[in-house]
Tab-separated table of C-alpha atoms in Angstrom:
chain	number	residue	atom	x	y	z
A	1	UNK	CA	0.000	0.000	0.000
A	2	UNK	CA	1.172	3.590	-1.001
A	3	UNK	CA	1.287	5.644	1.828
A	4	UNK	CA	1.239	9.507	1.345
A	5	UNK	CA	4.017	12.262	3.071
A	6	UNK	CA	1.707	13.023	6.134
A	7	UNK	CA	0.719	9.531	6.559
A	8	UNK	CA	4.482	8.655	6.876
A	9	UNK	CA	5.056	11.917	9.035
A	10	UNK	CA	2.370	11.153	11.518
A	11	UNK	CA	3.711	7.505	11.942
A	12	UNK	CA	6.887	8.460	13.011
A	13	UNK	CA	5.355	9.947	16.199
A	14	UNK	CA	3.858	6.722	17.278
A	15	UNK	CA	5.658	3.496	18.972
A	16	UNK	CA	3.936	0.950	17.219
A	17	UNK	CA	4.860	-1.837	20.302
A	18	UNK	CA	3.885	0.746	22.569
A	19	UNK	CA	0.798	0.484	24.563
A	20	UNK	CA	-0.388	3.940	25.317
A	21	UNK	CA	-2.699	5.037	28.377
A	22	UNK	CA	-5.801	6.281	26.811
A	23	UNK	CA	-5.312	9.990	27.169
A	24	UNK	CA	-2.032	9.939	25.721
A	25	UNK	CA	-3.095	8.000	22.795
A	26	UNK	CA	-5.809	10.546	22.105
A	27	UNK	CA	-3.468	13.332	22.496
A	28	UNK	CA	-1.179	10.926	19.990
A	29	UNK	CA	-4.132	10.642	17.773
A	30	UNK	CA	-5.086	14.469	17.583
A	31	UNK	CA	-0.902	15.104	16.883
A	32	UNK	CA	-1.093	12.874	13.792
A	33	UNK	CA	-4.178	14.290	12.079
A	34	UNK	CA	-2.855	16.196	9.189
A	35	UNK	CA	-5.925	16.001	7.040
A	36	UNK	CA	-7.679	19.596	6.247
A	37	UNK	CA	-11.251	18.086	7.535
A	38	UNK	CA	-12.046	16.736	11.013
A	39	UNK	CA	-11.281	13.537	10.838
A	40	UNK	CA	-13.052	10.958	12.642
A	41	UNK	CA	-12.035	9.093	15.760
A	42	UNK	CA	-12.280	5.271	15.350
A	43	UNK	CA	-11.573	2.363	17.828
A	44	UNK	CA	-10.777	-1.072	16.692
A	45	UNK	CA	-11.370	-3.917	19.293
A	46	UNK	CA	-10.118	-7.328	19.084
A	47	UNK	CA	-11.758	-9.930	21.148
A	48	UNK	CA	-11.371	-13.302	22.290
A	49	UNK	CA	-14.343	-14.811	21.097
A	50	UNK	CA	-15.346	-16.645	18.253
A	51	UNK	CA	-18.168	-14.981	16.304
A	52	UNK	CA	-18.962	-17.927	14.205
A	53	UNK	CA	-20.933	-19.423	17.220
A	54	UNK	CA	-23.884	-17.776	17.996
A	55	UNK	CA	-23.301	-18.095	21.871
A	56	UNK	CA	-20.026	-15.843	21.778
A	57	UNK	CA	-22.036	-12.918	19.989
A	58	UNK	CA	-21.288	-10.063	20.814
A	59	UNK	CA	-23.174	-6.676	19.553
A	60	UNK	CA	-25.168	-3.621	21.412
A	61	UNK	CA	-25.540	-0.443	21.229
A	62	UNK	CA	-25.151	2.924	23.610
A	63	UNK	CA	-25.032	6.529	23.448
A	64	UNK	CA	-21.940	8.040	23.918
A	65	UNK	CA	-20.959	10.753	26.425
A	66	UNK	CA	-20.588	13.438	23.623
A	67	UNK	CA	-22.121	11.981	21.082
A	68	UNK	CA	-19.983	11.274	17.888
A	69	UNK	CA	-19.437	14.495	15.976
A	70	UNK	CA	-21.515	13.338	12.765
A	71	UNK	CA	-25.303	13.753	12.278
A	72	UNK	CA	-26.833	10.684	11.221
A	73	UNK	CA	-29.533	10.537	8.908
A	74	UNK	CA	-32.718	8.216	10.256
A	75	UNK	CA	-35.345	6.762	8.049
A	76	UNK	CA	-38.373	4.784	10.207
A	77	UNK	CA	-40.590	2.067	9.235
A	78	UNK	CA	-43.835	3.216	10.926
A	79	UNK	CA	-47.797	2.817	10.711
A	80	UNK	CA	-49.483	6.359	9.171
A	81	UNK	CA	-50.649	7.604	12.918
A	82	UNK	CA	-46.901	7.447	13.546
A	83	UNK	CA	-45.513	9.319	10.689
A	84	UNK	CA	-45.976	12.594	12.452
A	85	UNK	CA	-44.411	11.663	15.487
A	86	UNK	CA	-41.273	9.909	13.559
A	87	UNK	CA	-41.271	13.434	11.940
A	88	UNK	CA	-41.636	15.477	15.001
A	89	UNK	CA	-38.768	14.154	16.636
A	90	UNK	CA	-36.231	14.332	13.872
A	91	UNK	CA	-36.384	11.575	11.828
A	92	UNK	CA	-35.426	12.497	7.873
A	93	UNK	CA	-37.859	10.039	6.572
A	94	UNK	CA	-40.811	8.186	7.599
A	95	UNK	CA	-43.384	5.758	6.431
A	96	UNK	CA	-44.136	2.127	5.008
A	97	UNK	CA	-44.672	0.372	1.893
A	98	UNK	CA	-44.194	3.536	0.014
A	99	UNK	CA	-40.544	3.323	1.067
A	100	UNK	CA	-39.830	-0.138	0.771
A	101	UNK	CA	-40.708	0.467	-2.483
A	102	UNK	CA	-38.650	3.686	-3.120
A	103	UNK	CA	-35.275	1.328	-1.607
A	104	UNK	CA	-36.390	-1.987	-3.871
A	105	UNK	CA	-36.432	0.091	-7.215
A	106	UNK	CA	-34.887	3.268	-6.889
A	107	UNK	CA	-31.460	2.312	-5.111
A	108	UNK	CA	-32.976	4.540	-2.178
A	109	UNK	CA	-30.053	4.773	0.648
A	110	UNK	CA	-29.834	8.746	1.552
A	111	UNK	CA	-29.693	7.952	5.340
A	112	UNK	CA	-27.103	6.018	7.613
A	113	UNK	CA	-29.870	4.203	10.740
A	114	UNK	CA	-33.541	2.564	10.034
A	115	UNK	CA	-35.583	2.667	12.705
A	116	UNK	CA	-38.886	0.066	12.316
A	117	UNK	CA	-41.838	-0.865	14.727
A	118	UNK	CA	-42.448	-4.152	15.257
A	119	UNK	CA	-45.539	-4.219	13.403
A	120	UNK	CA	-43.802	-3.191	10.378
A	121	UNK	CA	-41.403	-5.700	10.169
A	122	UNK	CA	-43.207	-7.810	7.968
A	123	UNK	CA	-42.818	-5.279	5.377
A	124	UNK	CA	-38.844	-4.348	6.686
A	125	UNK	CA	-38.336	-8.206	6.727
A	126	UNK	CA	-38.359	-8.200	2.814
A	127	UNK	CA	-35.271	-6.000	2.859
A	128	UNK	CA	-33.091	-8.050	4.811
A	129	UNK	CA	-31.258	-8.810	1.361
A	130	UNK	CA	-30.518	-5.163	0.639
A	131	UNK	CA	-30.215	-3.449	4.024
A	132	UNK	CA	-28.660	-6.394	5.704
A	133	UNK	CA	-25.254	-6.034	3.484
A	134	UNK	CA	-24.922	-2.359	4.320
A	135	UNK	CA	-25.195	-2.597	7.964
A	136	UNK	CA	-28.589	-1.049	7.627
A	137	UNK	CA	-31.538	-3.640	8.868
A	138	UNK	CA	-32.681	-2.638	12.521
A	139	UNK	CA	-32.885	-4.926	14.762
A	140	UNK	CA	-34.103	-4.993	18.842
A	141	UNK	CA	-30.889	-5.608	20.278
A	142	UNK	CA	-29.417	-2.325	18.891
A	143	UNK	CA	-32.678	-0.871	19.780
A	144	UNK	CA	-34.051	-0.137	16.483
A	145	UNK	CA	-36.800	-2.031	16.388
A	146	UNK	CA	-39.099	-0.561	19.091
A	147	UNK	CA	-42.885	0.932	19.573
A	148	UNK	CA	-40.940	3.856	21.541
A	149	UNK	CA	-39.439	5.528	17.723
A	150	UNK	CA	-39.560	9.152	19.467
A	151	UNK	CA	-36.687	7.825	22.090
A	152	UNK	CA	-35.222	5.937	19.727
A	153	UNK	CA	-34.519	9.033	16.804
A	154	UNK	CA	-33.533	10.991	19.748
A	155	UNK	CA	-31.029	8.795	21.248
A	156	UNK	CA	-29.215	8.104	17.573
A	157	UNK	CA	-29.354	12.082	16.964
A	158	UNK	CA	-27.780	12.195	20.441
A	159	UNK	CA	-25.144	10.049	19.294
A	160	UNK	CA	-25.665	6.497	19.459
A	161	UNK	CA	-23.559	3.828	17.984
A	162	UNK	CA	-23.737	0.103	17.565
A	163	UNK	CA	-21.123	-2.317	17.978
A	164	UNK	CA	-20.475	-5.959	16.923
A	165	UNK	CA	-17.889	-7.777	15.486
A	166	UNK	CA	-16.998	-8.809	12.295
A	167	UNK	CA	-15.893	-11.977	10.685
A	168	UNK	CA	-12.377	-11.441	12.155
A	169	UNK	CA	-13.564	-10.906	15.949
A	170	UNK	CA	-13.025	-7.387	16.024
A	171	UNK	CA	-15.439	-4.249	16.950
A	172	UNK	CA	-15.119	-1.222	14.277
A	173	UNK	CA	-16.982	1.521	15.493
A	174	UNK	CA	-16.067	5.768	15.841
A	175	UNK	CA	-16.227	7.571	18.808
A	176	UNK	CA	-15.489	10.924	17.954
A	177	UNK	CA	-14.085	13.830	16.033
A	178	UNK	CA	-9.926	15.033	16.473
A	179	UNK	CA	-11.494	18.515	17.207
A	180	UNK	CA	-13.497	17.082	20.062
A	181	UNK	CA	-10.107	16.773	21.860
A	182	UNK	CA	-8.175	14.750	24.642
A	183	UNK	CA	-10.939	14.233	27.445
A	184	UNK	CA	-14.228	13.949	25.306
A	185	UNK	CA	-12.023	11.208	22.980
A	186	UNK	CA	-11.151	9.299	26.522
A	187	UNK	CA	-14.787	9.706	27.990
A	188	UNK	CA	-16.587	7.894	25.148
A	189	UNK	CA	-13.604	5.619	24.884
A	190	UNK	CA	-14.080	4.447	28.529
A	191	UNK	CA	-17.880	4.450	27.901
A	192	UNK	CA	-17.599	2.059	24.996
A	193	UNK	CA	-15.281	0.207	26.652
A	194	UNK	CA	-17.107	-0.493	29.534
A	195	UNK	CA	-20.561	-1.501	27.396
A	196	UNK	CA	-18.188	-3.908	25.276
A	197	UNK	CA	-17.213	-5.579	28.973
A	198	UNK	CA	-20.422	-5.710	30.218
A	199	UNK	CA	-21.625	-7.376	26.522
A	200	UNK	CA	-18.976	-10.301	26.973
A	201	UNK	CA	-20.394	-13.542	26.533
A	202	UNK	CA	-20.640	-16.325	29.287
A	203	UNK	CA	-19.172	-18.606	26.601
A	204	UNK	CA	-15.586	-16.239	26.196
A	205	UNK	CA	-12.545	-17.680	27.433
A	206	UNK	CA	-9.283	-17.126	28.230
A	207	UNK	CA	-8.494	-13.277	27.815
A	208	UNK	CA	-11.810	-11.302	26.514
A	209	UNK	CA	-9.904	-7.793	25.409
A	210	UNK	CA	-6.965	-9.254	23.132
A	211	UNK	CA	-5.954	-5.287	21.895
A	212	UNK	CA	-7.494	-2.038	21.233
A	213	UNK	CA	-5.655	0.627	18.194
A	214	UNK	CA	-7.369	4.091	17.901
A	215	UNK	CA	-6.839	5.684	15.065
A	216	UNK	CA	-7.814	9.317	13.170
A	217	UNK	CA	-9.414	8.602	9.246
A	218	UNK	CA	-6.116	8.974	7.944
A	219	UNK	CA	-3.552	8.595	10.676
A	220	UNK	CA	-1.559	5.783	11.959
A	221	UNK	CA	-3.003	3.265	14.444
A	222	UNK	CA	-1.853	3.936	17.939
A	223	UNK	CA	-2.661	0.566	20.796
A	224	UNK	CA	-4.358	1.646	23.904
A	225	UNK	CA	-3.418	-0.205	27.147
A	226	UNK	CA	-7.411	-1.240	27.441
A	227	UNK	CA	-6.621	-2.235	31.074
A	228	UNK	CA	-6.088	1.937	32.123
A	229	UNK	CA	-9.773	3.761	31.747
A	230	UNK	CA	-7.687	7.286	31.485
């Protein structure tokens, strides 16, 4: 891979055997942003599970401390005496069938969450194949399938994420801007943290938090000692 000047100017502030306390690896992190946009705050997570058995799982959802910098876009899968309400409390779109339709033929995806009540799964059930591969279908467990929509748009516009691992046992997900600086980065760090611990499996063995790498959108990776909360 071809990395560009800054890339290679940023990683030469970073240890890459080092494992950083979290608030210097945020201050690291903010450092090695070079990029002339704010650049987004991921965490990468590997666990010691095995997520091709379904008892060793592990997903959820939470809103973060300071939310995550980005305003997310929310369509909702609701009856007609709901639309206003969806509406009302910030969702972008909501509706039924007539949106279904508008994803099935017209490539419809300007939104990043779907929220759905139960009673229109049915309909939201159809689009498993299309929403499923983008990370799209709701589902209870990340609490977006739920008669409550109001709470639910407000939470996600407050800045709730969802977390679960991939094929390789490890948990993508952001938790921040570099302009929201050191403490706000190591609050929402500790607060994801702490929801991945309480999500671990009875079925984990052996060590359940195998690393954790922060890194900016375009900056180097820099490991976090996950055992220090600050």
């Amino acid at each position: 891979m071809v990395r560009s000047k800054n890339y290679k100017e940023s990683s030469k502030l970073v240890e890459k055997q080092t494992l950083y306390d979290p608030a210097d690896a945020f201050d690291l992190v903010i450092k090695a942003s070079k990029a002339k946009f704010d650049e987004t705050v991921e965490l990468h997570i590997k666990l010691g599970v095995d997520s091709r058995h379904a008892d060793q799982q592990v997903r959820g959802a939470l809103v973060l401390p300071h939310g995550t910098g980005k305003a997310s876009r929310v369509l909702v899968f609701c009856k007609d005496e709901q639309v206003q309400e969806a509406l009302d409390a910030g969702a972008d779109f909501a509706g039924g069938q007539e949106l279904a339709d508008r994803i099935q033929n017209e490539n419809f995806f300007d939104y990043d969450i779907v929220v759905a009540t139960p009673d229109m799964m049915s309909v939201v059930g159809r689009l498993g194949r299309v929403l499923g591969p983008k990370g799209l279908m709701p589902t209870p467990k990340a609490g977006t399938v739920t008669p409550n929509v109001a709470q639910a748009i407000e939470e996600i516009k407050a800045g709730k994420v969802e977390y679960r691992l991939d094929r390789t046992n490890i948990i993508h997900c952001p938790i921040g801007k570099v302009s929201f600086g050191v403490d706000k980065l190591v609050d929402n760090y500790a607060a994801l943290l702490d929801a991945v611990n309480r999500a671990k499996p009875a079925a984990a063995k052996g060590q359940y938090i195998k690393s954790c790498t922060t890194a900016s959108t375009m900056g180097p990776g820099v490991r976090i000692n996950a055992q220090k909360q600050n």
